[in-house]
GROMACS .gro file of C-alpha atoms in nm:
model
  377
    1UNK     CA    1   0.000   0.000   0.000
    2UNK     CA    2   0.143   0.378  -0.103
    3UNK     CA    3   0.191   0.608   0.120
    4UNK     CA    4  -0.113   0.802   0.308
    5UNK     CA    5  -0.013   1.077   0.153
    6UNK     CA    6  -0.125   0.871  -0.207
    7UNK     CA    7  -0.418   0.701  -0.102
    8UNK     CA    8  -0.562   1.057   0.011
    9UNK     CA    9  -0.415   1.166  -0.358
   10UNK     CA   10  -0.651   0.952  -0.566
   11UNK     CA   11  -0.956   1.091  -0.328
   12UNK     CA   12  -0.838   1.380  -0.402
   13UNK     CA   13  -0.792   1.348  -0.801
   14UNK     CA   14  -1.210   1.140  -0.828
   15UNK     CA   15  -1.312   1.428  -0.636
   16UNK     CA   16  -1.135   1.692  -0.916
   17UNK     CA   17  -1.294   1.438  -1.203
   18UNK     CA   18  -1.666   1.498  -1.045
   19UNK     CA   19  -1.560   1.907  -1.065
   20UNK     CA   20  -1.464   1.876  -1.430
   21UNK     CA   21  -1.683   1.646  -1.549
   22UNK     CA   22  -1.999   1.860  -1.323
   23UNK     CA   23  -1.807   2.187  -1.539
   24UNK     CA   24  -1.898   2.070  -1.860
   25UNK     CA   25  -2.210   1.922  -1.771
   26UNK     CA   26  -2.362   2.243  -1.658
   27UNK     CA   27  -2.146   2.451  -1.899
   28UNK     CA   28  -2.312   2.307  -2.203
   29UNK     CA   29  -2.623   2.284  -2.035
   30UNK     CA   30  -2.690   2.637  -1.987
   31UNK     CA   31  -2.523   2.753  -2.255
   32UNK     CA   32  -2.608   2.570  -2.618
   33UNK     CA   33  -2.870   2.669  -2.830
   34UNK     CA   34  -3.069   2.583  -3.148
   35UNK     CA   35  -2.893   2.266  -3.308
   36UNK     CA   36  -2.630   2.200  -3.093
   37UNK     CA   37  -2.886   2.106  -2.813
   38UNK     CA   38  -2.977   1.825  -3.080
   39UNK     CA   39  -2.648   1.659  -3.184
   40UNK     CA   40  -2.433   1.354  -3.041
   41UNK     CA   41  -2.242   1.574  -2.827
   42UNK     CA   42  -2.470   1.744  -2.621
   43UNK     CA   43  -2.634   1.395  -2.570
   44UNK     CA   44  -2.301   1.241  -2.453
   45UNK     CA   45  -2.213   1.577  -2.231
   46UNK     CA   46  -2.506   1.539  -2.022
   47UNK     CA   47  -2.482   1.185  -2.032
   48UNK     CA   48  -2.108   1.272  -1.831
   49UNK     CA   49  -2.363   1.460  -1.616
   50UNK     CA   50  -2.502   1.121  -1.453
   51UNK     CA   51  -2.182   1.082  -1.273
   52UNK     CA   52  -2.083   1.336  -1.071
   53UNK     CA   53  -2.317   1.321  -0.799
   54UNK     CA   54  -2.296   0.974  -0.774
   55UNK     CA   55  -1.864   1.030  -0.741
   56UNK     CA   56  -1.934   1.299  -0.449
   57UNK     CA   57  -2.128   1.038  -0.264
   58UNK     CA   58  -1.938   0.773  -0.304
   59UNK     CA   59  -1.647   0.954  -0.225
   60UNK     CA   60  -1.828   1.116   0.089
   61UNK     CA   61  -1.879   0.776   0.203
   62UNK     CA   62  -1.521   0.680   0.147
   63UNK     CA   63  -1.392   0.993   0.303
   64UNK     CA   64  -1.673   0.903   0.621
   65UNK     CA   65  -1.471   0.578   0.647
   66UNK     CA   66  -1.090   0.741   0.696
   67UNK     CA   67  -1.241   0.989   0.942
   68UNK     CA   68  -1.431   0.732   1.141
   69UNK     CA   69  -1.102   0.515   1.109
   70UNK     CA   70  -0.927   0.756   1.298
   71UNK     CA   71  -1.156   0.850   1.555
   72UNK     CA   72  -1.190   0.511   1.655
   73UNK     CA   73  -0.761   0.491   1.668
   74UNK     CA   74  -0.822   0.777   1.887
   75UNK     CA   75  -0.986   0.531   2.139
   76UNK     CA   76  -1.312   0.790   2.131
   77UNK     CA   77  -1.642   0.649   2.265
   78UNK     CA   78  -1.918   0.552   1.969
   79UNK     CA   79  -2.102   0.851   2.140
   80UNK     CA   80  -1.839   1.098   2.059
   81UNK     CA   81  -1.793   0.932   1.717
   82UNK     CA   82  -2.143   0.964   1.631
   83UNK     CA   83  -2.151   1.337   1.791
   84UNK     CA   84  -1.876   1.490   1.584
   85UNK     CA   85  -1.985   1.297   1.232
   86UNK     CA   86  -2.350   1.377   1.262
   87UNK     CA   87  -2.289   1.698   1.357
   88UNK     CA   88  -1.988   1.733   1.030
   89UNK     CA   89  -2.307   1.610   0.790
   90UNK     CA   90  -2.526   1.877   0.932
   91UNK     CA   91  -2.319   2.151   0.902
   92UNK     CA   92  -2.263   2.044   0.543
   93UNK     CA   93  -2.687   2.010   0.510
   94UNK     CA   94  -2.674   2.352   0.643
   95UNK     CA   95  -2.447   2.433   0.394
   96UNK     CA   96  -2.712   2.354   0.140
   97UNK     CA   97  -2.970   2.543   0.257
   98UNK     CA   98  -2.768   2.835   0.287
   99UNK     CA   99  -2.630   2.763  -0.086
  100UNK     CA  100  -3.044   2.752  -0.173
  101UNK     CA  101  -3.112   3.108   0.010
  102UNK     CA  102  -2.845   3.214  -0.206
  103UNK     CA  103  -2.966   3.114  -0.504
  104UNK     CA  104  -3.318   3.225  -0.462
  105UNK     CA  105  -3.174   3.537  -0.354
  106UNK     CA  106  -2.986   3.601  -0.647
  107UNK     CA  107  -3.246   3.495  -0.882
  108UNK     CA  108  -3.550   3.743  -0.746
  109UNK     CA  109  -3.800   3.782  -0.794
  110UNK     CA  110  -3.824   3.525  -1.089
  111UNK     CA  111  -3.732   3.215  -0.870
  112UNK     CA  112  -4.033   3.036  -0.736
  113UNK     CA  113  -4.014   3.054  -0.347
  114UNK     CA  114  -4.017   2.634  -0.387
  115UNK     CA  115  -3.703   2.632  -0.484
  116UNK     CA  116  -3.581   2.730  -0.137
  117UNK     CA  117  -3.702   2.387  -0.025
  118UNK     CA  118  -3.542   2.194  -0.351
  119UNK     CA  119  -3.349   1.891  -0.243
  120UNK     CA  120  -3.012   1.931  -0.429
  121UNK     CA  121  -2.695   1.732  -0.421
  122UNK     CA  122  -2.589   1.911  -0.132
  123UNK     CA  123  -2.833   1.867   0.107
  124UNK     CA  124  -2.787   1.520   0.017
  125UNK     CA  125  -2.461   1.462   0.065
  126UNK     CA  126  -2.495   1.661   0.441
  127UNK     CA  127  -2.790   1.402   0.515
  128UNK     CA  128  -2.626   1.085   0.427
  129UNK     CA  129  -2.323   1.188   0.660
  130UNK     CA  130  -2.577   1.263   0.955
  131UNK     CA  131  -2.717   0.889   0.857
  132UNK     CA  132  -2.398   0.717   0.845
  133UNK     CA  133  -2.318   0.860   1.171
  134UNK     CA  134  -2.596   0.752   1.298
  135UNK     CA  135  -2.543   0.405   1.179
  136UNK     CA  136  -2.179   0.403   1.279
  137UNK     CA  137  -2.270   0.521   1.617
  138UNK     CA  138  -2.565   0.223   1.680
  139UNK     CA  139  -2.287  -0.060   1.489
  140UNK     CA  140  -1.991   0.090   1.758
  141UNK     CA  141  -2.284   0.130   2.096
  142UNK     CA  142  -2.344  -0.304   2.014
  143UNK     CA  143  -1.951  -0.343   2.084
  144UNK     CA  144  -1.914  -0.438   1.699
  145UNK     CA  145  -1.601  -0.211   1.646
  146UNK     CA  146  -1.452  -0.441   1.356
  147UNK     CA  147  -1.366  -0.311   1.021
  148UNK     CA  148  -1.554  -0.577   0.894
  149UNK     CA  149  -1.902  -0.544   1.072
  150UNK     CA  150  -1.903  -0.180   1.029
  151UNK     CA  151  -1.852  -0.243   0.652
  152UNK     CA  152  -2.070  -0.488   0.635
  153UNK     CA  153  -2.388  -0.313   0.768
  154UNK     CA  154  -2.314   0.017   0.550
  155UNK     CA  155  -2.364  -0.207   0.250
  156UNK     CA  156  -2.666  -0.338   0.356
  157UNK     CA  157  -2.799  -0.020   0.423
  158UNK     CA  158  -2.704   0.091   0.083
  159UNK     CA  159  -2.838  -0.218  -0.093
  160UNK     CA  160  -3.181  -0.208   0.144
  161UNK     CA  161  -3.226   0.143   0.047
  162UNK     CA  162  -3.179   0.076  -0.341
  163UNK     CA  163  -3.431  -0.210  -0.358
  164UNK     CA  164  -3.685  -0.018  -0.162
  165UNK     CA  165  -3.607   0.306  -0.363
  166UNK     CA  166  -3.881   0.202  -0.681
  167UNK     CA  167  -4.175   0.128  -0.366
  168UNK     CA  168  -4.114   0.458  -0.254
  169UNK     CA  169  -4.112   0.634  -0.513
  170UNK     CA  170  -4.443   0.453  -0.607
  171UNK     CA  171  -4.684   0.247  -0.403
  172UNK     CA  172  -4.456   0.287  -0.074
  173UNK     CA  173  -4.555   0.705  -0.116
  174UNK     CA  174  -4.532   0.851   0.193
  175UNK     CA  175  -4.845   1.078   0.102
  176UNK     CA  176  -4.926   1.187   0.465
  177UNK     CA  177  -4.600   1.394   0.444
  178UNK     CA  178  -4.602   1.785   0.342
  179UNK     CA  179  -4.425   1.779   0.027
  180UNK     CA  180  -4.164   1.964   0.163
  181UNK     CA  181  -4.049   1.672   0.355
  182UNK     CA  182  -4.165   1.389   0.137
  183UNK     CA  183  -3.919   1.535  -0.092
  184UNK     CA  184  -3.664   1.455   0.111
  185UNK     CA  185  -3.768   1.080   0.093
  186UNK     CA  186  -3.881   1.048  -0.295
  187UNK     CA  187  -3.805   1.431  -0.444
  188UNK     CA  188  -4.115   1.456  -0.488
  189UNK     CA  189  -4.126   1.840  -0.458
  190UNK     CA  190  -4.417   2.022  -0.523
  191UNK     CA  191  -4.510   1.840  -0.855
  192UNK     CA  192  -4.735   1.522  -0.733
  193UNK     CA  193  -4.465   1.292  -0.832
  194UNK     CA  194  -4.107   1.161  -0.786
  195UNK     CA  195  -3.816   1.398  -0.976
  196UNK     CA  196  -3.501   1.228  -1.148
  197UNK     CA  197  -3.333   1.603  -1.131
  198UNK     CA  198  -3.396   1.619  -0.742
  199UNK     CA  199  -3.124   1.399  -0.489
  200UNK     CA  200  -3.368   1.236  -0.198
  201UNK     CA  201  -3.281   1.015   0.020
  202UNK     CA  202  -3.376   0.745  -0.198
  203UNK     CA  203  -3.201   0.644  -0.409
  204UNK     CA  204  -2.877   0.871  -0.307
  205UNK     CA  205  -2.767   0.839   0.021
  206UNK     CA  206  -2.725   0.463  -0.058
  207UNK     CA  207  -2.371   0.576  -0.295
  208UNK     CA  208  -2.273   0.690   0.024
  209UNK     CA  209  -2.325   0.348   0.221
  210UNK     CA  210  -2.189   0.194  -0.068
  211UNK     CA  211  -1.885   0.428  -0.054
  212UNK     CA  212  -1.868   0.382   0.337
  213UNK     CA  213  -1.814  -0.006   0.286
  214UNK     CA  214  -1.546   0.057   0.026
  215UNK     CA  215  -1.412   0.247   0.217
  216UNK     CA  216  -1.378   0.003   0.532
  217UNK     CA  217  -1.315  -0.250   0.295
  218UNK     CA  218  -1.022  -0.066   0.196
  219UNK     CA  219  -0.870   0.006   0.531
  220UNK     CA  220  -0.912  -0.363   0.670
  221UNK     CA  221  -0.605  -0.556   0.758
  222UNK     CA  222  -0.664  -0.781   0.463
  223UNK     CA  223  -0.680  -0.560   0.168
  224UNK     CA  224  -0.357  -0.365   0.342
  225UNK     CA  225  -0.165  -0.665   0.294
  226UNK     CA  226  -0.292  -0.696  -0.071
  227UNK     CA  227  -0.183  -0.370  -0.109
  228UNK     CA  228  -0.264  -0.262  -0.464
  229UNK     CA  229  -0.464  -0.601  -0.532
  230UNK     CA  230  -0.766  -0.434  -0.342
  231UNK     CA  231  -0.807  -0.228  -0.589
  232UNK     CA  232  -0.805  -0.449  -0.855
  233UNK     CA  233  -1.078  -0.629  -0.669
  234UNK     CA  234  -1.232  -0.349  -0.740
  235UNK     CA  235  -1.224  -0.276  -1.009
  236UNK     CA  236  -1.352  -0.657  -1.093
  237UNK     CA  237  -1.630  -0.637  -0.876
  238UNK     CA  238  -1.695  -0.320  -1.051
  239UNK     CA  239  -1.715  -0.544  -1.361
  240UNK     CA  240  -1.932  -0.812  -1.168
  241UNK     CA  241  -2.179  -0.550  -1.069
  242UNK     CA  242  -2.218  -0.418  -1.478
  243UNK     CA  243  -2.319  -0.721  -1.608
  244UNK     CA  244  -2.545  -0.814  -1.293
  245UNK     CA  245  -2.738  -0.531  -1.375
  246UNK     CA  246  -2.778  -0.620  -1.749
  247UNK     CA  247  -2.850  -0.943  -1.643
  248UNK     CA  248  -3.149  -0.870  -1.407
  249UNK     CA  249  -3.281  -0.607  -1.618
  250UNK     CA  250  -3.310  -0.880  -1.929
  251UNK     CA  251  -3.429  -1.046  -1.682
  252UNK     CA  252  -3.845  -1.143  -1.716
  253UNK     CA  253  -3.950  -1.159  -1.384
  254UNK     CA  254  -3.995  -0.816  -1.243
  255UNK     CA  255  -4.084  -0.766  -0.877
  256UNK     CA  256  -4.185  -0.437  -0.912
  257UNK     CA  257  -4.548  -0.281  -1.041
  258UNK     CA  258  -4.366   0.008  -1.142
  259UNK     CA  259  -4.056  -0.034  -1.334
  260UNK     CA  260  -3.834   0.268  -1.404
  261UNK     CA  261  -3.410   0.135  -1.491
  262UNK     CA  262  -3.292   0.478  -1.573
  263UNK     CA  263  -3.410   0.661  -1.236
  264UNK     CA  264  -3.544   0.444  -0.981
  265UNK     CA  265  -3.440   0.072  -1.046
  266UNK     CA  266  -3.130  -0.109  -0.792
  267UNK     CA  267  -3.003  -0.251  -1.170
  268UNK     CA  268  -2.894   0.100  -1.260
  269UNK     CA  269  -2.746   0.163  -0.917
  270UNK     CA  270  -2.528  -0.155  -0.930
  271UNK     CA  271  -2.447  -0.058  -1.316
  272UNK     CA  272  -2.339   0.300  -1.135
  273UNK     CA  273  -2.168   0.166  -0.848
  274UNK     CA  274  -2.001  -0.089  -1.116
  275UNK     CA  275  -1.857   0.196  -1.291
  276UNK     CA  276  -1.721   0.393  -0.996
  277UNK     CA  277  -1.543   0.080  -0.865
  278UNK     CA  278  -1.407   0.052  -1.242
  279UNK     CA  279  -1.301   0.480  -1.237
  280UNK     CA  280  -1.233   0.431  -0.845
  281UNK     CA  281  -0.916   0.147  -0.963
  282UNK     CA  282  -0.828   0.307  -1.246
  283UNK     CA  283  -0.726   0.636  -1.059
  284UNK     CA  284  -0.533   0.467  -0.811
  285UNK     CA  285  -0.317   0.327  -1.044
  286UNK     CA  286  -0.320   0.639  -1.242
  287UNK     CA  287  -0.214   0.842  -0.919
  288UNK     CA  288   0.068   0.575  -0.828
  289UNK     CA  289   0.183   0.474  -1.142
  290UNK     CA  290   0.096   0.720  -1.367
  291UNK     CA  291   0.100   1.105  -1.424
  292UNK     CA  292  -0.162   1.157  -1.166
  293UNK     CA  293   0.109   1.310  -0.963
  294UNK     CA  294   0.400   1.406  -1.198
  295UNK     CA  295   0.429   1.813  -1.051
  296UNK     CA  296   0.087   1.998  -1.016
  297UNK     CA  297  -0.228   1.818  -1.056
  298UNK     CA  298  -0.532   2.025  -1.196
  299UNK     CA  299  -0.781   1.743  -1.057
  300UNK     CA  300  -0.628   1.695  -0.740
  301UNK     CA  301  -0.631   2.111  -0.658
  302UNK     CA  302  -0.992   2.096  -0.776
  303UNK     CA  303  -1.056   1.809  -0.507
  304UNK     CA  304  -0.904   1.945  -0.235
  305UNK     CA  305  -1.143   2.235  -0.267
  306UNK     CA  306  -1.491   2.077  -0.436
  307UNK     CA  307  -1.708   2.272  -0.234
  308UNK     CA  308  -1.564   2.591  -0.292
  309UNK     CA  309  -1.576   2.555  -0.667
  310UNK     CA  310  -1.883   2.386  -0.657
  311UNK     CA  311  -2.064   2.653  -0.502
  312UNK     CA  312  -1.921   2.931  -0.711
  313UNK     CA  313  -1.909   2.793  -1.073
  314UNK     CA  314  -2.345   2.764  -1.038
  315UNK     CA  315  -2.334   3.182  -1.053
  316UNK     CA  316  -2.066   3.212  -1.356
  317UNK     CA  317  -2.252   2.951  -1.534
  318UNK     CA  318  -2.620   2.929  -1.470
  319UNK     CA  319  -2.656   3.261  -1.261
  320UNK     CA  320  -2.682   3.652  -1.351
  321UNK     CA  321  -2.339   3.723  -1.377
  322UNK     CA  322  -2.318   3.385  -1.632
  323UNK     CA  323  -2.016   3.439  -1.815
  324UNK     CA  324  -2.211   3.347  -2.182
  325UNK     CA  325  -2.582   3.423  -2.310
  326UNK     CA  326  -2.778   3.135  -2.212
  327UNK     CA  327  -2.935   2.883  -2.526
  328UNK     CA  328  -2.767   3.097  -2.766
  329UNK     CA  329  -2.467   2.958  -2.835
  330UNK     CA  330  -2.254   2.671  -3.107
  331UNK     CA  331  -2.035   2.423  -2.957
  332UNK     CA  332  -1.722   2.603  -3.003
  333UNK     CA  333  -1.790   2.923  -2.833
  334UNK     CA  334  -1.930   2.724  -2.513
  335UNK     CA  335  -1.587   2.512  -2.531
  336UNK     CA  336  -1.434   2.817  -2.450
  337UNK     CA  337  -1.632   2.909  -2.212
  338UNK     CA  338  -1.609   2.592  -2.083
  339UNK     CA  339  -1.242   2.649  -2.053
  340UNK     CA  340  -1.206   2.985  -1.891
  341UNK     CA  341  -1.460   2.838  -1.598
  342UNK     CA  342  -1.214   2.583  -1.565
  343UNK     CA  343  -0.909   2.809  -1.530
  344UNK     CA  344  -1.081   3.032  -1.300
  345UNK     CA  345  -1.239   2.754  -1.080
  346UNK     CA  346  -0.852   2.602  -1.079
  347UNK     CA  347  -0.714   2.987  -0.996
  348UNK     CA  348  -0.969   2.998  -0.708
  349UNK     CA  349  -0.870   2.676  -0.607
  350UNK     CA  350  -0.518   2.771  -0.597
  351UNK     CA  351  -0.600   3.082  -0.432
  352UNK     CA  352  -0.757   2.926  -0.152
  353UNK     CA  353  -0.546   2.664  -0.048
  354UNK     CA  354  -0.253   2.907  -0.051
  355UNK     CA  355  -0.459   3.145   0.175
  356UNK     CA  356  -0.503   2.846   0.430
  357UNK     CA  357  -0.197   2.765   0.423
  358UNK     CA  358  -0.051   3.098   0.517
  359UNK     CA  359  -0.315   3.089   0.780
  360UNK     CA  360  -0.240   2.768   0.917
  361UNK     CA  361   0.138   2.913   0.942
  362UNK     CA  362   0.046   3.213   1.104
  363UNK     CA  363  -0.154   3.050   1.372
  364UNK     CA  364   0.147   2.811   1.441
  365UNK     CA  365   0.402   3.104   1.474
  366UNK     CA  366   0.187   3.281   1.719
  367UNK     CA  367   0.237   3.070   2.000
  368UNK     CA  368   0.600   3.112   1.943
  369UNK     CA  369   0.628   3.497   1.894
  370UNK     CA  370   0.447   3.516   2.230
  371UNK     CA  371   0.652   3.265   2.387
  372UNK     CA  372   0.929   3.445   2.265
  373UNK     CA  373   0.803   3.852   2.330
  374UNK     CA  374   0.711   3.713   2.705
  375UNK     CA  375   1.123   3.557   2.766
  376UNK     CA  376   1.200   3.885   2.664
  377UNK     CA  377   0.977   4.080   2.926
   0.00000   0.00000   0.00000
């Protein structure tokens, strides 16, 4: 196994793929118009679009395992565990409702007040941490503190919440519920039915589970000692799980009454989760063996700092201050554009891991300049 340092790299570089790959995405998205919203490559640049979110959750997951990890190393109780995770995921759910207000904010008064209650990736990705604290918390309070159970129950969870996803979204409805919170369950929003542009609960949070296992998975004694054969597991399970999913969807028994493969079905989540095992092992072995590291990494700046770029590329892109006319333009001229949010989201990047830096080496020379202004008083 590579050095911490490299296993946080690749992280790091999947997390700067989702940016990019969310750039374009939304880039051609709001920008295209006339005939270029009807050829090949629009279709295969939103088709791109289908896996970022699922990357942020899986890597949230992931990223919930190594902090976990650690606490537990600490010899922490499952009650402070749980405290400081669940209360990490809200903050980030908070995050999303303040990146909503914003939003609605800047887009008055043409926004619908509705979308101040629309469940975005965000909020998602803040919920399913608050979950998998919760679940890591009631795992650890049994005295099951193993690698292996804790991994274990995070892909059941994620599995569970999969195959129930097409009942709730259907005859499972949670009608009673104001829509406000029903979306949180099915997306439902305010339109009487079930959204495949919304992020509830279910399906989403279970990339995160999924994520969480892989996660444990990959800290457990046994794949250490395999070293870089864990992620060539991986990558074949990742293989396993895409032809599963062909396989039951050919399949002609269905146990659903309502059957939806491209938004609601568990074959297209283990297709998804197939491919992100595949991407997952193929960017390890990029980041050790490859260029993923050769000097500076655009992808791995752009992970270190998701958020940040995340939350101001949606202003430059499909805000006011949108750096292009919106629906108006050919393929070429949103390529640029495409191109000078990527520089500036990288810039912005760069600029804010510098700043922290600086910070974080200011607030360790304080304690020493006042150590060393008090010897001599």
């Amino acid at each position: 196994m590579p050095a911490r340092t490299s296993r946080l790299s690749y992280i790091d570089w999947m997390r700067g793929l989702a940016c990019v790959l969310m750039f374009q995405t939304h880039c051609y998205d709001s920008w295209l118009g006339g005939d270029a919203r009807k050829t090949k490559f629009f279709m295969w640049s939103q088709l791109g679009g289908t896996l970022p979110a699922p990357l942020f959750l899986v890597l949230a997951g992931i990223s919930f395992a190594l902090v976990t990890d650690k606490l537990r190393n600490k010899q922490l109780s499952p009650t402070q565990i749980g405290t400081s995770t669940i209360r990490r995921g809200a903050e980030i759910l908070g995050l999303g409702l303040l990146f909503r207000l914003q939003e609605y904010i800047i887009a008055f008064p043409w926004a619908p007040w509705t979308d101040l209650l629309r469940v975005d990736v965000l909020n998602t990705i803040g919920l399913s941490m608050m979950l998998m604290g919760a679940a890591c918390w009631a795992v650890l309070s049994l005295g099951r503190n193993s690698r292996l159970t804790l991994g274990v129950v995070a892909a059941s969870v994620g599995l569970i919440t999969s195959v129930v996803t097409p009942l709730v979204w259907t005859t499972w409805r949670p009608h009673w519920l104001p829509w406000p919170l029903e979306s949180y369950i099915n997306g439902v929003h305010n339109l009487g039915e079930p959204q495949a542009w919304l992020f509830p609960i279910f399906p989403w949070t279970a990339f995160s589970f999924l994520g969480l296992a892989v996660g444990f998975f990959l800290l457990s004694d046994w794949a250490r000692k395999l070293g870089a054969s864990a992620f060539a597991l991986c990558a074949a399970s990742g293989v396993a799980l895409f032809y599963l999913s062909k396989w039951l969807d050919a399949s002609p028994v269905q146990i659903y009454p309502t059957y939806d493969y491209w938004h609601s079905s568990p074959e297209f989540f283990l297709l998804r989760i197939g491919l992100l095992l595949i991407i997952l092992a193929a960017t390890y072995a990029w980041v050790r063996w490859g260029a993923g590291q050769w000097g500076f990494s655009p992808l791995i700046q752009l992970g270190q700092t998701s958020l940040l770029v995340y939350w101001v590329h949606i202003e430059f892109v499909y805000g006011r201050v949108s750096i292009l006319p919106k629906k108006v333009n050919d393929i070429p001229r949103a390529s640029l554009g495409l191109l000078i949010i990527f520089l500036s989201m990288l810039l912005l990047s760069v600029l804010r891991t510098r700043y922290k830096q600086r910070a974080e080496k200011r607030s360790q020379n304080l304690p020493k300049a006042m150590a060393s202004s008090g010897t001599q008083v």
